[in-house]
mmCIF file of C-alpha atoms in Angstrom:
data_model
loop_
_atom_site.group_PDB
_atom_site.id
_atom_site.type_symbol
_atom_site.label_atom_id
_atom_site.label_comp_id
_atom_site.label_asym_id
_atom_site.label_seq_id
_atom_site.Cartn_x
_atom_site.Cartn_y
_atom_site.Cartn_z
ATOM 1 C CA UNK A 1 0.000 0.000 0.000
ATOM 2 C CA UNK A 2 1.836 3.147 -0.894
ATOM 3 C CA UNK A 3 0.540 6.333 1.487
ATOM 4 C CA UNK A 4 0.085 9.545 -0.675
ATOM 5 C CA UNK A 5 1.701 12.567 0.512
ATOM 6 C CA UNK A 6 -0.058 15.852 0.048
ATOM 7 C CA UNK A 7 2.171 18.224 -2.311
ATOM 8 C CA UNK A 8 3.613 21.149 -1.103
ATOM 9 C CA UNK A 9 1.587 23.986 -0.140
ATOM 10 C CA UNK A 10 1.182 27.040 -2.617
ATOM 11 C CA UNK A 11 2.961 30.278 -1.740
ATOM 12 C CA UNK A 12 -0.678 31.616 -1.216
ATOM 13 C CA UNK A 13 -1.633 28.980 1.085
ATOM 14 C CA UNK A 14 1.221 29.445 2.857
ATOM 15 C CA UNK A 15 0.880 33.140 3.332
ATOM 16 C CA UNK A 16 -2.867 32.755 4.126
ATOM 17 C CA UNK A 17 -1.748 30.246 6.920
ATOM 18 C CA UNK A 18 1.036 32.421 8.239
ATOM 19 C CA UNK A 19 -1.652 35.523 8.513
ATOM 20 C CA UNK A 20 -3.776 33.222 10.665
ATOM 21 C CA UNK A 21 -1.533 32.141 13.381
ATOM 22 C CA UNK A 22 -0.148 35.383 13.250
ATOM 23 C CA UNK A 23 -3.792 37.450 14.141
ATOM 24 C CA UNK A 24 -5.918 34.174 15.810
ATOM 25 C CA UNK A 25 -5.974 34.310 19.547
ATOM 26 C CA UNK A 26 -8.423 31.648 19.247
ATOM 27 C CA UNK A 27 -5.373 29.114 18.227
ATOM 28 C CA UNK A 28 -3.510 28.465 21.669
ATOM 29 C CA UNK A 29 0.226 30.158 21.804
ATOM 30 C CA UNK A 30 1.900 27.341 21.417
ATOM 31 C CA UNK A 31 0.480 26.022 18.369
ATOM 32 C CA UNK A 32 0.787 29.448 16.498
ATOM 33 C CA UNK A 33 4.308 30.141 17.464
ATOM 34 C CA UNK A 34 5.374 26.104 16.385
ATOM 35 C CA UNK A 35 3.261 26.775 13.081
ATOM 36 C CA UNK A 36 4.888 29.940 11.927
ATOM 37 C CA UNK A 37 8.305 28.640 12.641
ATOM 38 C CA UNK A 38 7.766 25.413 10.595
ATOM 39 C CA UNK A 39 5.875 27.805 7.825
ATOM 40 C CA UNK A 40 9.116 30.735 7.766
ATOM 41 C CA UNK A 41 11.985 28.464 8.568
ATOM 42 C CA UNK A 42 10.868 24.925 6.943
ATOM 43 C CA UNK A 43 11.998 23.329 10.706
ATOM 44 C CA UNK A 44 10.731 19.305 11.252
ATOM 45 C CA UNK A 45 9.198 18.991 14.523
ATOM 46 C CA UNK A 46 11.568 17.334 16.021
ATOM 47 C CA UNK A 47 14.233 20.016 15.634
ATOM 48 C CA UNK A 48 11.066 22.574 16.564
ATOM 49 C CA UNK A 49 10.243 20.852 20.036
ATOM 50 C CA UNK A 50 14.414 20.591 20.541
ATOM 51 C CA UNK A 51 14.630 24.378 20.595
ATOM 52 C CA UNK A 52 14.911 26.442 24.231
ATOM 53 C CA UNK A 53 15.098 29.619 25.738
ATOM 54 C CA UNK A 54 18.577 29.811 24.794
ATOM 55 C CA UNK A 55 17.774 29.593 20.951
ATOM 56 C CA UNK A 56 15.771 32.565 20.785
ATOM 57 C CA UNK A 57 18.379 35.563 20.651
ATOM 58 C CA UNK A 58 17.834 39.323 21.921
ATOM 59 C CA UNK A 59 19.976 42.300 20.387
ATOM 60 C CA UNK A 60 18.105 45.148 21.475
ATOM 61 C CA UNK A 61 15.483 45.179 19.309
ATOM 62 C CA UNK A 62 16.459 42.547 17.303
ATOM 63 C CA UNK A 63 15.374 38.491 17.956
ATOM 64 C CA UNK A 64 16.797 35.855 16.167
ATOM 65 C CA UNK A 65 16.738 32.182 16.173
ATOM 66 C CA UNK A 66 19.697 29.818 16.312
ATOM 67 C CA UNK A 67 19.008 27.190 13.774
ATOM 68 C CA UNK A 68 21.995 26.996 12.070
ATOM 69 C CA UNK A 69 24.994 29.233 11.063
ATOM 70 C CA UNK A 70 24.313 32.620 10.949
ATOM 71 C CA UNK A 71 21.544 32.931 13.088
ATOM 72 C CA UNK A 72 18.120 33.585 11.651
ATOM 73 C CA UNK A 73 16.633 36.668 11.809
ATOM 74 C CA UNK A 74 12.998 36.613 13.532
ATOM 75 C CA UNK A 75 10.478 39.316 11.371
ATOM 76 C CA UNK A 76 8.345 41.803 13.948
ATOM 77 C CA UNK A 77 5.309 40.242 14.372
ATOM 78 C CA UNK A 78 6.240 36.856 14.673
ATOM 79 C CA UNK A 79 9.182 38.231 17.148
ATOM 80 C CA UNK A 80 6.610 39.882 18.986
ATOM 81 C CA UNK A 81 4.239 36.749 19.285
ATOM 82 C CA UNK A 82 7.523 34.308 20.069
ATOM 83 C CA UNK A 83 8.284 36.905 22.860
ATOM 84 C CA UNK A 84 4.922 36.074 24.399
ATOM 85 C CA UNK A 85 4.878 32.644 24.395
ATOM 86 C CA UNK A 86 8.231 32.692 26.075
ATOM 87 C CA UNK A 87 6.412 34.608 28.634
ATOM 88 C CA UNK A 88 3.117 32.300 28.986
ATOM 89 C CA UNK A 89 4.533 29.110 28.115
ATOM 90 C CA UNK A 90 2.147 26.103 28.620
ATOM 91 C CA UNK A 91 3.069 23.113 31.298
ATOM 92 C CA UNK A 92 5.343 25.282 33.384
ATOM 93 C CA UNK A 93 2.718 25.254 36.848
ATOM 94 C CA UNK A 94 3.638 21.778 37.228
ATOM 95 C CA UNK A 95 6.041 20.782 40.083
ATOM 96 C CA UNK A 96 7.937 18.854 37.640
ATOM 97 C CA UNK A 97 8.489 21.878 35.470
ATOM 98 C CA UNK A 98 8.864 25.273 37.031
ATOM 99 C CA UNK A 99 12.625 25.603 35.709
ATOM 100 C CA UNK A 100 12.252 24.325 32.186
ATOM 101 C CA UNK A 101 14.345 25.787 29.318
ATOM 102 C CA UNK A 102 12.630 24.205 26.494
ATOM 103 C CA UNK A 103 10.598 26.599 24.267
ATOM 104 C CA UNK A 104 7.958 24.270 24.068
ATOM 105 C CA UNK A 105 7.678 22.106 27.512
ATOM 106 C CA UNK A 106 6.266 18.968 27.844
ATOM 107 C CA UNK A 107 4.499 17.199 30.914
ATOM 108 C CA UNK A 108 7.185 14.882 31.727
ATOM 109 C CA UNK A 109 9.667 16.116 33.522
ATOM 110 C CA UNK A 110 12.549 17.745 31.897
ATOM 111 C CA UNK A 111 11.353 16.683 28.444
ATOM 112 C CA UNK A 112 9.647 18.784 25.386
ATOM 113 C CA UNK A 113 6.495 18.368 24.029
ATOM 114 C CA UNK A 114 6.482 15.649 21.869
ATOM 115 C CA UNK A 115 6.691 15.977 17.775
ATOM 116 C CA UNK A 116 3.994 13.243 16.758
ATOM 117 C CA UNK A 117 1.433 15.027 19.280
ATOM 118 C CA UNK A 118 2.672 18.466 18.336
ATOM 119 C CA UNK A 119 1.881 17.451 14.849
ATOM 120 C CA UNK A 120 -1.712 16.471 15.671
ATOM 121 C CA UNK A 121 -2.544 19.477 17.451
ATOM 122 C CA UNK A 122 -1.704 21.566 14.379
ATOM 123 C CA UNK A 123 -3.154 19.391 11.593
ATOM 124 C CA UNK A 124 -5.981 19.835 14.087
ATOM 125 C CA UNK A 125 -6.071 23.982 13.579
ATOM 126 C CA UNK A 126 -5.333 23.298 9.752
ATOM 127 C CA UNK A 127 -1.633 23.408 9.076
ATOM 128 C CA UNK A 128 -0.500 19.978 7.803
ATOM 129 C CA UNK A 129 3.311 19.861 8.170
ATOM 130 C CA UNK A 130 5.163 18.267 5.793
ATOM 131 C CA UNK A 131 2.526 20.263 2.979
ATOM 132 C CA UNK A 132 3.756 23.252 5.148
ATOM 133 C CA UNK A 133 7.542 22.528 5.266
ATOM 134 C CA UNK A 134 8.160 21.524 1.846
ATOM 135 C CA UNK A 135 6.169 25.234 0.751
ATOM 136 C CA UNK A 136 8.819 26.972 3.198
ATOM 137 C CA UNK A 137 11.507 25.421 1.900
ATOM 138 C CA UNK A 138 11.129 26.113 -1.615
ATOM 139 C CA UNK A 139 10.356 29.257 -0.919
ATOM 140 C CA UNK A 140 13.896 29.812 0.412
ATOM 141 C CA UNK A 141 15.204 28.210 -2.219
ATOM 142 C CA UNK A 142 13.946 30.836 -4.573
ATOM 143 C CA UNK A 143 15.259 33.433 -2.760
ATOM 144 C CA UNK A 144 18.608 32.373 -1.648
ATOM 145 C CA UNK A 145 21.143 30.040 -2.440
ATOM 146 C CA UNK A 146 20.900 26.225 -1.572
ATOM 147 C CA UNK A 147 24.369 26.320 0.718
ATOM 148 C CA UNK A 148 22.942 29.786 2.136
ATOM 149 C CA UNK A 149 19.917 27.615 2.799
ATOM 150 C CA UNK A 150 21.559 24.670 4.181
ATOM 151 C CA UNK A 151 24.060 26.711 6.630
ATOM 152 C CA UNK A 152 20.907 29.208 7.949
ATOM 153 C CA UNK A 153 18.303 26.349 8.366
ATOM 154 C CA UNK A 154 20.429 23.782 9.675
ATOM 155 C CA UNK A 155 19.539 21.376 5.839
ATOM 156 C CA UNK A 156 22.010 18.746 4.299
ATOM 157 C CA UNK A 157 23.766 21.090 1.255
ATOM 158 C CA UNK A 158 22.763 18.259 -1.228
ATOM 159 C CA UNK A 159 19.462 18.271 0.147
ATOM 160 C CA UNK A 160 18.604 21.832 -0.314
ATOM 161 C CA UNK A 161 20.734 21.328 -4.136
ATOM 162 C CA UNK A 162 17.966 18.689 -4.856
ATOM 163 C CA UNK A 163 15.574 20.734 -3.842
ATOM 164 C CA UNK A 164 16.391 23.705 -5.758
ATOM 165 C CA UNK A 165 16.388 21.742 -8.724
ATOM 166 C CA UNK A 166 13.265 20.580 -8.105
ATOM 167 C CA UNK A 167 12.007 23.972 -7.821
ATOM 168 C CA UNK A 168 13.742 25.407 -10.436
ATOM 169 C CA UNK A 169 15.734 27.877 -8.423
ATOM 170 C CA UNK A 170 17.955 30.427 -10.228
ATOM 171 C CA UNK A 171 21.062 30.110 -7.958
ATOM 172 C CA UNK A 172 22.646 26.913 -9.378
ATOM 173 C CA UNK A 173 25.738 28.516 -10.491
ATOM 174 C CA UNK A 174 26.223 30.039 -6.992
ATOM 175 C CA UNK A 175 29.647 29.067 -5.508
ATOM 176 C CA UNK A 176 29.236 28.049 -1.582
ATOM 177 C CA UNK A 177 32.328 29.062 0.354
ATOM 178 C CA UNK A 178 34.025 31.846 1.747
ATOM 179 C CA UNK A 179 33.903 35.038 -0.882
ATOM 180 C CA UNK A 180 35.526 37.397 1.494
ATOM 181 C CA UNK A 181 38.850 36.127 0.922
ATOM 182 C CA UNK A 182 41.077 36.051 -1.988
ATOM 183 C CA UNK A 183 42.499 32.166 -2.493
ATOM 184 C CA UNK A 184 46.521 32.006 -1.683
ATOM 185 C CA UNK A 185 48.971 33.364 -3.559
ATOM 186 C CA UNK A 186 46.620 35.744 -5.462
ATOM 187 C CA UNK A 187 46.842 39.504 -5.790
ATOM 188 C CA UNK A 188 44.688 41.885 -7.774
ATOM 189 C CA UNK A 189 45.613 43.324 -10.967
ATOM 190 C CA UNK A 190 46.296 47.103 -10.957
ATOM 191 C CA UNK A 191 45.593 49.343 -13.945
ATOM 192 C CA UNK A 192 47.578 52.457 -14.783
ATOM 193 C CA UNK A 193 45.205 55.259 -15.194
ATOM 194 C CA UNK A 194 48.324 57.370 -16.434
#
């Protein structure tokens, strides 16, 4: 029996269901703040639920999220709404619990919330996740460079390069590596204006 898996969502559907965790308060903290990272930053669950206090960066006015190398910048509103579920975070009145670092605490002691029910609870409010990923990551792709990609979201290089081909992205001539040196024993040519 082979199991069908839903395409990627469309760049509209993605955007729609980014607006709606964004603005509905009717959709518990959690589950908004878990959907727009997975939507933005094309994150699996299990790397989601991993994340703690300690991923979520503050320069002044400035969050970002460590999820690879650089860190990711975090956009306003969804800074603003991370920055309140840090602040009312679910299943920390618990005596097991009161000290927890993980972003998105589970009931067991010390542990996170778990991926499989994490993933229920937002197919539940209509954001199927691996429809949702596979948008967010293709949306990257056509914006930046698959080792750009790989490096920022934390991705396998060859996955995001099979990705991007998939997708048809326009940086497959893009050379990964470090551009802010010049390679040994070169020196740039000088013209005489004279």
């Amino acid at each position: 029996m082979k199991i069908a898996r839903r395409p990627a969502l469309s760049e509209d559907e993605r955007l729609a269901a980014l607006g709606r965790l964004l603005t509905d308060a009717e959709i518990p903290m959690r589950l908004r703040v878990a959907g727009v990272i997975v939507l933005l930053y094309a994150q699996p669950l299990s790397r989601v639920v991993r994340l703690t206090l300690d991923d979520v960066i503050r320069d002044g006015d400035t969050v970002l999220l460590r999820l690879g190398e650089p860190l990711s910048p975090v956009p306003s509103p969804v800074a603003a709404l991370l920055l309140e579920h840090i602040t009312n975070r679910g299943n920390m009145n618990t005596a097991t619990n009161p000290a927890s670092r993980w972003l998105f605490p589970g009931r067991r002691p010390g542990q996170p919330l778990g991926p499989d029910h994490l993933s229920a609870l937002l197919n539940q409010v209509g954001i199927p996740i691996a429809a949702a990923r596979g948008a967010a990551i293709r949306q990257q792709l056509l914006e930046l460079p698959a080792p750009v990609v790989a490096d920022a979201l934390g991705y396998h290089d060859k996955t995001t390069s099979r990705l991007r081909n998939e997708t048809g992205g326009t940086w497959s001539r893009y050379a990964a590596g470090d551009h802010g040196r010049s390679p040994a024993g070169w020196t740039p040519q000088r013209f005489n204006d004279s």
